[in-house]
CSV table of C-alpha atoms in Angstrom, one decimal:
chain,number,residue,atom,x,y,z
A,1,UNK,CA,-74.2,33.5,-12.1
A,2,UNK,CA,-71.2,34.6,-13.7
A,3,UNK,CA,-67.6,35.2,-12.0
A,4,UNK,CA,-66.5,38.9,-12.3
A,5,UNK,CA,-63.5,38.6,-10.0
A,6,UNK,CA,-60.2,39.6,-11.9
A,7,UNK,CA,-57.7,36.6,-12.7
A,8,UNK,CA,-55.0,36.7,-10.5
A,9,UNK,CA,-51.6,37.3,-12.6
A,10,UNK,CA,-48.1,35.7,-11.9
A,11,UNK,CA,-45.2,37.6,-11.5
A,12,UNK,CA,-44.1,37.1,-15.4
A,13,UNK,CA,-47.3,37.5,-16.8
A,14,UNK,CA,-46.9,41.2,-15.6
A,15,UNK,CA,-45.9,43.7,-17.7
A,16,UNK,CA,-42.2,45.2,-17.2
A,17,UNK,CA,-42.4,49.2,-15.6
A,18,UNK,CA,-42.7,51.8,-18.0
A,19,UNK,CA,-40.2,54.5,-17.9
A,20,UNK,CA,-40.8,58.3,-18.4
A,21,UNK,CA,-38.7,58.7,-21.8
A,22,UNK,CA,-38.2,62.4,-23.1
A,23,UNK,CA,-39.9,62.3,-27.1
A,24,UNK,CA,-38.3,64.7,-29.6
A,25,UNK,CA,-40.7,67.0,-31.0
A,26,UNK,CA,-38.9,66.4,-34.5
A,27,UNK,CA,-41.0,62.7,-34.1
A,28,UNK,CA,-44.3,64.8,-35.8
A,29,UNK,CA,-43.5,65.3,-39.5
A,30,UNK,CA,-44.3,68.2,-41.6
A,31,UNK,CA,-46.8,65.4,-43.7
A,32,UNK,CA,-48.4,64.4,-40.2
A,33,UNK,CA,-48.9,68.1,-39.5
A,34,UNK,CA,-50.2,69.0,-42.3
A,35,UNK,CA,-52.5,66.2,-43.1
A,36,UNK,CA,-53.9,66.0,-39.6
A,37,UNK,CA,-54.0,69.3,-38.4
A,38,UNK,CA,-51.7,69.2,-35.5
A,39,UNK,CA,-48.2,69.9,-34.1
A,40,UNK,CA,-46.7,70.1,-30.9
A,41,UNK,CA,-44.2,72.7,-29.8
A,42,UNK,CA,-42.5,73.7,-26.0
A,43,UNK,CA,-44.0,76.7,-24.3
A,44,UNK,CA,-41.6,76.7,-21.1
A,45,UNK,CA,-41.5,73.7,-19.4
A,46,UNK,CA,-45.0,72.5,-20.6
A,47,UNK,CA,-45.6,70.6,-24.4
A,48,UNK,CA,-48.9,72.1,-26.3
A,49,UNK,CA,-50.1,70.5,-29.2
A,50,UNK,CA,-51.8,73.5,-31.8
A,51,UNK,CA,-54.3,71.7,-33.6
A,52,UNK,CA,-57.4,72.7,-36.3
A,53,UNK,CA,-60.8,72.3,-35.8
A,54,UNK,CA,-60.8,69.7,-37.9
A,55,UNK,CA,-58.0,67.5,-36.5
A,56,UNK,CA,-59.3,63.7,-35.9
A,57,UNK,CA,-59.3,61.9,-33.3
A,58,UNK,CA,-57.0,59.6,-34.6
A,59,UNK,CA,-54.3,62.3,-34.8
A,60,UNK,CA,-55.2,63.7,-31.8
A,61,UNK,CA,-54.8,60.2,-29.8
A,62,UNK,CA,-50.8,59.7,-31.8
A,63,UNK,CA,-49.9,62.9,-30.3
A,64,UNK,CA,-51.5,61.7,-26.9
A,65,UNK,CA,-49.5,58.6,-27.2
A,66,UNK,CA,-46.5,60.1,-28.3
A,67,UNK,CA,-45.9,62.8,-25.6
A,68,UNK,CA,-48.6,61.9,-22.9
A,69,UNK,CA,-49.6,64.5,-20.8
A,70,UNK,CA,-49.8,67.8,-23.3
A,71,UNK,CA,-51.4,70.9,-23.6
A,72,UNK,CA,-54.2,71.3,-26.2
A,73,UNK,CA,-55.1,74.5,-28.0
A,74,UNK,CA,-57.1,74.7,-30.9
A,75,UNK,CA,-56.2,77.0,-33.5
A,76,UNK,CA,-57.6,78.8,-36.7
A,77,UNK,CA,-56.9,77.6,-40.2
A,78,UNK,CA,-55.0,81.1,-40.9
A,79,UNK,CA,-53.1,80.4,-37.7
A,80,UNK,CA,-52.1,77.0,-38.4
């Protein structure tokens, strides 16, 4: 029978705490945008990221990891 308890992990095998650190929106090109049919801009106090229908999910996921929690709204080509 296998083990499926999780291995116990020492204090310095931990990884350090992540801090909450403002991104610029400037960190998107105009290339990335263009390319992968997405940019972010600041509606108040909330991020949305316009994207096309045909944005991937790579670029999807790089805009997740650059700004974290965000707003998604999918746009038209003639909108974008």
């Amino acid at each position: 029978m296998m083990d499926t308890t999780a291995p116990t992990l020492r204090p310095e095998q931990t990884d350090p705490p992540l801090t909450a650190q403002p991104v610029p929106l400037s960190n998107l090109s105009y290339g990335f945008a263009r390319e992968g049919g997405a940019l972010v801009k600041r509606e108040g106090d909330r991020l949305v990221c316009l994207h096309r229908a045909d944005a991937g999910l790579t670029t999807l996921l790089e805009v997740q990891r650059l700004y974290g929690t965000i707003a998604w709204q999918q746009v038209s080509d003639d909108v974008f």
